[in-house]
Short mmCIF file of C-alpha atoms in Angstrom, two decimals:
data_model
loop_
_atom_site.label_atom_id
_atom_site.label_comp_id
_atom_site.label_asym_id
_atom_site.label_seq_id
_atom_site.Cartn_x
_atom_site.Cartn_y
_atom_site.Cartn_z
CA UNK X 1 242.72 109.56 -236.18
CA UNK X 2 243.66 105.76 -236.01
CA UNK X 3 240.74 103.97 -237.44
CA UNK X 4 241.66 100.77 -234.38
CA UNK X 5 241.81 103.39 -231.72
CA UNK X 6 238.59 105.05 -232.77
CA UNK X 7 237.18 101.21 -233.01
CA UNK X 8 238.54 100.47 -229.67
CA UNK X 9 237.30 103.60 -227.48
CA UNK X 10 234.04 103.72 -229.04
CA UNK X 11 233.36 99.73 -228.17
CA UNK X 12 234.47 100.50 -224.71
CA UNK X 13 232.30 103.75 -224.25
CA UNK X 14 228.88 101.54 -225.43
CA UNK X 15 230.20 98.79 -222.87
CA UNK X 16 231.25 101.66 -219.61
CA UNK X 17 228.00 103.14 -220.49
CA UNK X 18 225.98 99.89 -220.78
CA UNK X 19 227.32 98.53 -217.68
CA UNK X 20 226.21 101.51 -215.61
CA UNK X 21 222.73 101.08 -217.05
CA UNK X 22 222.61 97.63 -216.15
CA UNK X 23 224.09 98.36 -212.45
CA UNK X 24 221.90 100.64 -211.56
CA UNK X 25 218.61 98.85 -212.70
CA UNK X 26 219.43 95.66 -212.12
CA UNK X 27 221.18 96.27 -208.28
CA UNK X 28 219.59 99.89 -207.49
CA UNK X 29 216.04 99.40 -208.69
CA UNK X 30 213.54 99.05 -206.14
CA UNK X 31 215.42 100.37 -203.37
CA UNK X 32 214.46 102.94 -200.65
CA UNK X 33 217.67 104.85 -201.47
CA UNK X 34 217.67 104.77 -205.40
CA UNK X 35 217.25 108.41 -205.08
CA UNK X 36 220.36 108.92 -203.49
CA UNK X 37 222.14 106.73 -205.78
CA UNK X 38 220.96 108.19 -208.88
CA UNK X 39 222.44 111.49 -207.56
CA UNK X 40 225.80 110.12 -206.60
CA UNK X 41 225.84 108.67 -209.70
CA UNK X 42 225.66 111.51 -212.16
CA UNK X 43 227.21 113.95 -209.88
CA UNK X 44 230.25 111.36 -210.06
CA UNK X 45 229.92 110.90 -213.73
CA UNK X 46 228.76 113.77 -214.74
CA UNK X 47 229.98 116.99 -212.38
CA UNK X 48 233.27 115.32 -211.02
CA UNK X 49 234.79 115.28 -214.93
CA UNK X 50 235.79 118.96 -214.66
CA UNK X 51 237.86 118.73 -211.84
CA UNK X 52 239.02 115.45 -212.80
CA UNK X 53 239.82 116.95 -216.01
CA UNK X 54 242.25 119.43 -214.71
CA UNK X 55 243.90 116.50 -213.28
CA UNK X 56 243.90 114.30 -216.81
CA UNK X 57 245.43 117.36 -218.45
CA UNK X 58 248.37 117.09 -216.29
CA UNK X 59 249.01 113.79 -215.93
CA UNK X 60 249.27 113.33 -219.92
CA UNK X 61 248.35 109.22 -219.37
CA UNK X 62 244.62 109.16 -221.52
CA UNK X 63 244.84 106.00 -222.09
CA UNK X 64 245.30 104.61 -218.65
CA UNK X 65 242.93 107.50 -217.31
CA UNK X 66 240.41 105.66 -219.46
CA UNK X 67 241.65 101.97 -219.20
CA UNK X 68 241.25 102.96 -214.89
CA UNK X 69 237.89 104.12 -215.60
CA UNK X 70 236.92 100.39 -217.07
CA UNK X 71 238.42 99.28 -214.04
CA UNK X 72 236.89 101.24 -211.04
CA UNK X 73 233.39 100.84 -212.65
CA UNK X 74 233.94 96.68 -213.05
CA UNK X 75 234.86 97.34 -209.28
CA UNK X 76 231.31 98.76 -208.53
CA UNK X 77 230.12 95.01 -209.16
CA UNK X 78 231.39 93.35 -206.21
CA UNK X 79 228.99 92.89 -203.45
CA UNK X 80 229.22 96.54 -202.06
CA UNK X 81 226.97 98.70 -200.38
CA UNK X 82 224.62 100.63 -203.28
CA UNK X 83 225.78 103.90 -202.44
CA UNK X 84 229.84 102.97 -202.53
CA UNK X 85 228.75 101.23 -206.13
CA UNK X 86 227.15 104.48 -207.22
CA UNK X 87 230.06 106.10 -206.38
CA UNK X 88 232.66 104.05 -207.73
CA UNK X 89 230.67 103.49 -211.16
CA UNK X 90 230.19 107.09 -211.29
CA UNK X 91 233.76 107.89 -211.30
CA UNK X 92 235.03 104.97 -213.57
CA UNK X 93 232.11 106.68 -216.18
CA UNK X 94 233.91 110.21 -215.80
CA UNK X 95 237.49 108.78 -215.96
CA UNK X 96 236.97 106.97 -219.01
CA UNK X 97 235.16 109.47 -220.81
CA UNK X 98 237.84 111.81 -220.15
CA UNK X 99 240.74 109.81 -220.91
CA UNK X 100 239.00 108.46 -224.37
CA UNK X 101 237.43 112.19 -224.91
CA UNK X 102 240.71 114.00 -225.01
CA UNK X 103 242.78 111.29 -226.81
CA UNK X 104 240.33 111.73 -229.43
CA UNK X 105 239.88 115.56 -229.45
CA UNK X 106 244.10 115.23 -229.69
CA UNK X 107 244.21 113.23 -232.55
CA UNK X 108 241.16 115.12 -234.30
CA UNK X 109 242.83 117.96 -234.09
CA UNK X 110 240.89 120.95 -236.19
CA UNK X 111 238.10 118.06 -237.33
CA UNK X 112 234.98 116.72 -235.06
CA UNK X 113 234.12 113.39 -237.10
CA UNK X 114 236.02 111.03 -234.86
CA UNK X 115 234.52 112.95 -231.73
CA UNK X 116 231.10 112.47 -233.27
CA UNK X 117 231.66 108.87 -233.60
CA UNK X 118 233.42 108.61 -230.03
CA UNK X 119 230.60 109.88 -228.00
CA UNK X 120 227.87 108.24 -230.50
CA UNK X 121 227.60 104.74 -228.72
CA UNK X 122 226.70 105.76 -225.31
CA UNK X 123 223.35 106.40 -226.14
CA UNK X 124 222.93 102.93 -227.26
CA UNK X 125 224.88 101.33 -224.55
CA UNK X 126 222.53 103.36 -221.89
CA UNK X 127 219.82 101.97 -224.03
CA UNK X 128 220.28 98.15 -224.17
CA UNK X 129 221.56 98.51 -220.89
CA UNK X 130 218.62 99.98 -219.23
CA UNK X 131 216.78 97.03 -220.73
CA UNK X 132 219.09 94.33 -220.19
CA UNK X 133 218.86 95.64 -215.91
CA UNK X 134 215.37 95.70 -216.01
CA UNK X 135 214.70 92.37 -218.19
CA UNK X 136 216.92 90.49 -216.03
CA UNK X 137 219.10 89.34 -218.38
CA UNK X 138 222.00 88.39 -219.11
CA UNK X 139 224.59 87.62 -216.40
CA UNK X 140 225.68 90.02 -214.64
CA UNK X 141 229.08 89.18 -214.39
CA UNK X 142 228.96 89.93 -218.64
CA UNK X 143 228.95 93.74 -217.47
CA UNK X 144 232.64 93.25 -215.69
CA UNK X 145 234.13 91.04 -217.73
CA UNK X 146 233.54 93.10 -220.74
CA UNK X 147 235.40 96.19 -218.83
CA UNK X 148 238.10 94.44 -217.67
CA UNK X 149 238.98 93.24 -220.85
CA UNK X 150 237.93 96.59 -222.87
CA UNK X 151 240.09 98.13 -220.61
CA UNK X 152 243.08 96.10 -220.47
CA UNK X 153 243.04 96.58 -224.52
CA UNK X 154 243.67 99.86 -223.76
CA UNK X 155 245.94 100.09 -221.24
CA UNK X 156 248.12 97.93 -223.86
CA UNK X 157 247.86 99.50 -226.75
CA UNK X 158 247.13 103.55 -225.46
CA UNK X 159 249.84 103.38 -222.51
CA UNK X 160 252.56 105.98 -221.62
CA UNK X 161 252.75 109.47 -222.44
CA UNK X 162 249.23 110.98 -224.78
CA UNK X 163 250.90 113.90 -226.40
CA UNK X 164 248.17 116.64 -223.82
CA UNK X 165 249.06 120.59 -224.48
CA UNK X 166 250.91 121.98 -221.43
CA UNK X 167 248.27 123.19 -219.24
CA UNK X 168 246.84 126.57 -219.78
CA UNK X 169 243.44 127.65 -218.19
CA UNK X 170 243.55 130.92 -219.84
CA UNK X 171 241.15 130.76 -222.88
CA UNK X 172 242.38 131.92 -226.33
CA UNK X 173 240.01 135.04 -226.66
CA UNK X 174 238.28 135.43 -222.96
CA UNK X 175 235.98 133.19 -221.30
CA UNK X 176 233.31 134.70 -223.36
CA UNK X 177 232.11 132.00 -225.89
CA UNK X 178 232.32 129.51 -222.88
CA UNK X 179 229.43 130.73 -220.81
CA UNK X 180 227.04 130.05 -224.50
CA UNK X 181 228.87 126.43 -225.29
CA UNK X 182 228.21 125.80 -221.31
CA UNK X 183 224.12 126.63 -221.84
CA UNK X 184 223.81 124.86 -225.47
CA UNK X 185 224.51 121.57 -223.36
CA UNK X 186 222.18 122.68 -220.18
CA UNK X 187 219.77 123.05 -222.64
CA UNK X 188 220.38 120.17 -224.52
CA UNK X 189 220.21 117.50 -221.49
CA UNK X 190 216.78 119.78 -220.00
CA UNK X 191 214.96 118.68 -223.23
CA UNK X 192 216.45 114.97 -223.50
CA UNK X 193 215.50 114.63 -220.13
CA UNK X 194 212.04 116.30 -220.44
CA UNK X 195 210.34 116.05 -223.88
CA UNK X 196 207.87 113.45 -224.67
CA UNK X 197 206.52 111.96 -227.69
CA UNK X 198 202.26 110.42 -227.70
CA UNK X 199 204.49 107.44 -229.58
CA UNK X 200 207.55 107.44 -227.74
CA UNK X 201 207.43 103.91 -226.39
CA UNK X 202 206.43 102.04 -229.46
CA UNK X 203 209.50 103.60 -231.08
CA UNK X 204 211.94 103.71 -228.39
CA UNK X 205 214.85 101.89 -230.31
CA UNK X 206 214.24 104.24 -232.95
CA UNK X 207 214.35 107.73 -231.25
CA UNK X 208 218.08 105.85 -229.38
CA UNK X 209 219.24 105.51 -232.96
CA UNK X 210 218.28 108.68 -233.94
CA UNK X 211 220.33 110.28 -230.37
CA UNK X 212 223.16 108.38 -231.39
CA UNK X 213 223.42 108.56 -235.20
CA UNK X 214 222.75 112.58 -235.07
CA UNK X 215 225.81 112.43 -232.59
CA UNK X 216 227.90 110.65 -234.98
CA UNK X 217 226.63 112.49 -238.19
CA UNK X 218 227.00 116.15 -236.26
CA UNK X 219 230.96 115.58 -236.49
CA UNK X 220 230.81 114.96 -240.37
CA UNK X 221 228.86 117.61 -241.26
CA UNK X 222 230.84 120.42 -239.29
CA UNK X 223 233.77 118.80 -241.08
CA UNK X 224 232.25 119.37 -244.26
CA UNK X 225 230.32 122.35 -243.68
CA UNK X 226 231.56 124.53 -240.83
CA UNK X 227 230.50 124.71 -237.72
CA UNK X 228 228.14 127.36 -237.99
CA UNK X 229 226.59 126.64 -241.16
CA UNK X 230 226.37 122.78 -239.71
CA UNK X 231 224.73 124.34 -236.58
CA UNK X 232 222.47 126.09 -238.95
CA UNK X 233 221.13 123.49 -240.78
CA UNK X 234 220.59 120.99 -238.21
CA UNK X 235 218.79 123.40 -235.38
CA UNK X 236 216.81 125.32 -237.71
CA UNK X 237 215.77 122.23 -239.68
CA UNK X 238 215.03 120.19 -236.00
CA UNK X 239 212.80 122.96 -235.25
CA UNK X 240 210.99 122.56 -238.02
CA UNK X 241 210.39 119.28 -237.88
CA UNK X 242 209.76 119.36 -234.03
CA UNK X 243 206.33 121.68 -234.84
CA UNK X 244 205.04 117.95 -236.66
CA UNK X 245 206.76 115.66 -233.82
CA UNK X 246 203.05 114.39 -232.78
CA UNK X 247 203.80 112.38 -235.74
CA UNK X 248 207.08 109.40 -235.49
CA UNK X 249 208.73 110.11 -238.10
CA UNK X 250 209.10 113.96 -238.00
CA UNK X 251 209.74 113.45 -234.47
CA UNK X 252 212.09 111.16 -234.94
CA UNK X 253 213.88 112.78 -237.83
CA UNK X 254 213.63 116.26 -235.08
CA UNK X 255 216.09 114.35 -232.48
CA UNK X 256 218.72 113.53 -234.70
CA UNK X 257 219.37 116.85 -236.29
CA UNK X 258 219.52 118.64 -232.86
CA UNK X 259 221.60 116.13 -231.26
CA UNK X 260 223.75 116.91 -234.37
CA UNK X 261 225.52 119.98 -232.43
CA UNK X 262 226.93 117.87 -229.58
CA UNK X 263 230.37 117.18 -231.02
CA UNK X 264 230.11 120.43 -232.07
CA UNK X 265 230.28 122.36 -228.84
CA UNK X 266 232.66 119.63 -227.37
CA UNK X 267 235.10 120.57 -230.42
CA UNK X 268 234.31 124.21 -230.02
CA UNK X 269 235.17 124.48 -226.50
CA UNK X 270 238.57 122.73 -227.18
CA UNK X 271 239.46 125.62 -228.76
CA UNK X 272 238.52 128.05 -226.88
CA UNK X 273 240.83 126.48 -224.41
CA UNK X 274 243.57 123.91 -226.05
CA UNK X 275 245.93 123.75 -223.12
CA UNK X 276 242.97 122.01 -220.99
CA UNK X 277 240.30 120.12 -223.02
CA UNK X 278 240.04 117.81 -219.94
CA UNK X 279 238.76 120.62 -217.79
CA UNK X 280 236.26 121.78 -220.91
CA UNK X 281 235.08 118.72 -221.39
CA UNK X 282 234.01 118.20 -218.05
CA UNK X 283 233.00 122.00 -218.09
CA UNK X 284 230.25 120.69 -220.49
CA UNK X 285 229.50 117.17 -218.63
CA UNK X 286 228.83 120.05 -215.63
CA UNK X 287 226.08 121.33 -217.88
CA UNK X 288 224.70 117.51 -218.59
CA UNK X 289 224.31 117.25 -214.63
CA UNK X 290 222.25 120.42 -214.85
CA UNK X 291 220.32 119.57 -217.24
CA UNK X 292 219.23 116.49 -215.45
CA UNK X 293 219.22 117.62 -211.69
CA UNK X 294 215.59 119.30 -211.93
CA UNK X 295 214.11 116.13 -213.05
CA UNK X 296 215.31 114.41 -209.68
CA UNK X 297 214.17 117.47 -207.92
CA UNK X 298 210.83 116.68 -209.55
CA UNK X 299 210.45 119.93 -210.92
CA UNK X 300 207.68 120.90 -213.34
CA UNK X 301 208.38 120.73 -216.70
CA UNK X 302 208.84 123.48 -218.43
CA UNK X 303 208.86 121.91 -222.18
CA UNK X 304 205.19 121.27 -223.05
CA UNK X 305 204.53 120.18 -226.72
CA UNK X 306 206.21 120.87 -230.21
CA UNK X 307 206.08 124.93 -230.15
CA UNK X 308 208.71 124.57 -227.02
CA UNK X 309 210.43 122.11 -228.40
CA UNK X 310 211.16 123.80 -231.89
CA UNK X 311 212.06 127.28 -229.34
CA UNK X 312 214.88 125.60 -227.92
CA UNK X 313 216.30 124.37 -230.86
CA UNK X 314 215.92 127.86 -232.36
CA UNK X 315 217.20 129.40 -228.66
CA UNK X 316 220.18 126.93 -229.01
CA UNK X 317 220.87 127.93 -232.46
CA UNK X 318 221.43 131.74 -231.07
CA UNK X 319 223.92 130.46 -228.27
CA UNK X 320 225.95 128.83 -230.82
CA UNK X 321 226.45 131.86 -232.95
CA UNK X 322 228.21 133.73 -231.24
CA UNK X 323 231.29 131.53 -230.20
CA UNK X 324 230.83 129.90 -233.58
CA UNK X 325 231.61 133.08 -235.66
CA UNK X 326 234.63 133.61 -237.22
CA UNK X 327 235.42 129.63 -237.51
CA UNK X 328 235.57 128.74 -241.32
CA UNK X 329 234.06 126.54 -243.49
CA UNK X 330 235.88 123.06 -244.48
CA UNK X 331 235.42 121.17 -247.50
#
């Protein structure tokens, strides 16, 4: 893939996904209906990409999809009532990531290292974000500004016609290795959203590195090893480590081999279904907003110490194999 394109939509998926952050906590926080908001939010961002991705895959425009995304989310910083600004960065989030998540899955083709460095910088972005909203700094108007002109850059340089497969929703094989990809990711956002670490807030920039570099690293390795023998390495090594996370740097070392996988699925599930990677991408984001929805509910947690942690690594290894097999190795 184009080394300037890759530049360009990874910059703008840190800023989209750093703007949110620093929405929400610097305009939501504190409110009587933050609840609310958080759930429009990530239902928008999150759950609305798989229809929305059925439309991206017929429109063939990923570039503007994602260039409109910049847009409607800079919108959600005019003086609006919290929900409307919920909804409206909610949906810029899901149309960006699908128009930059397909153009790159196109121009990958049968390689994940430019999707692992694509969908690297969110974590990051959330991260500085987050603090940025609650620190009360810097300007506010730095989160709009920086989409409008992120997503202008794009509009110039990715507009007209993306090169998208005709449509097809019928999945090369059956729709079994979908229903396996579609539980890696539950149970990958469950366990972001739930484990905790005795140290976890004196090493907070760390364990965001570690999210995003394993993202980032996960594409290389599959490119170089296979996916399965990637997936292999990473889960069964995370679990390892994860039975020693009361200590940083095992723990640490833990979260970036099993966030290793995520480009993984997100290439495998492109193809399992070519003709409409918008609609399995946002398949997947489905499975993010899953993950997440029974912390809001204030559910129990069900992930209590390393032993459960290491399980679902090793329980996320099994999904894998089985729409994994067959795929070779690449050198």
């Amino acid at each position: 893939m184009d080394r300037n394109r890759l530049a360009l939509y990874s910059l703008a998926h840190f800023w989209v996904d750093l703007s949110c952050a620093l929405l929400v906590f610097r305009t939501m926080a504190g409110r009587e209906d933050l609840a609310l908001c958080l759930l429009l939010y990530n239902f928008c961002a999150f759950a609305l990409q798989m229809p929305l991705g059925l439309l991206a895959d017929r429109l063939d425009r990923n570039g503007t999809l994602a260039a409109a995304g910049c847009g409607l989310t800079a919108l959600a910083y005019l003086p609006l009532p919290a929900v409307l600004a919920a909804l409206l960065a909610g949906t810029g989030n899901a149309l960006f990531h699908l128009g930059g998540g397909i153009d790159v899955l196109n121009a990958g083709e049968k390689r994940a290292a430019a999707l692992g460095v694509f969908i690297s910088p969110g974590a990051l972005g959330l991260f500085i974000g987050t603090l940025w909203g609650k620190g009360g700094a810097p300007a506010l108007w730095l989160g709009p500004a920086g989409l409008l002109a992120l997503g202008g850059a794009i509009l110039f340089f990715r507009r007209g016609p993306s090169g998208n497969s005709p449509l097809e929703l019928t999945p090369k094989g059956g729709y079994g290795p979908l229903l396996p990809l579609f539980l890696v990711v539950v149970l990958r956002s469950y366990m972001g959203m739930n484990q905790t670490f005795s140290w976890k807030s004196q090493w907070a920039l760390a364990l965001t590195l570690a999210l995003a570099l394993g993202k980032a690293a996960g594409g290389f390795a599959m490119d170089r090893l296979g996916p399965k023998r990637a997936s292999a390495w990473s889960l069964g090594l995370a679990a390892a480590l994860y039975l020693a996370c009361g200590m940083p740097l095992p723990g640490i070392l833990a979260v970036f081999l099993f966030n290793m996988t995520m480009p993984v699925t997100l290439w495998a599930v492109a193809r399992v279904m070519p003709g409409a990677k918008g609609f399995t991408f946002g398949l997947l984001t489905f499975g993010l907003f899953l993950g997440w929805l029974p912390s809001w509910l204030g559910w129990p947690n069900l992930l209590t110490g390393p032993a459960a942690y290491a399980g679902v690594s090793l329980l996320s290894l099994a999904l894998l194999w089985l729409p994994l097999r067959g795929e070779a190795v690449r050198c």
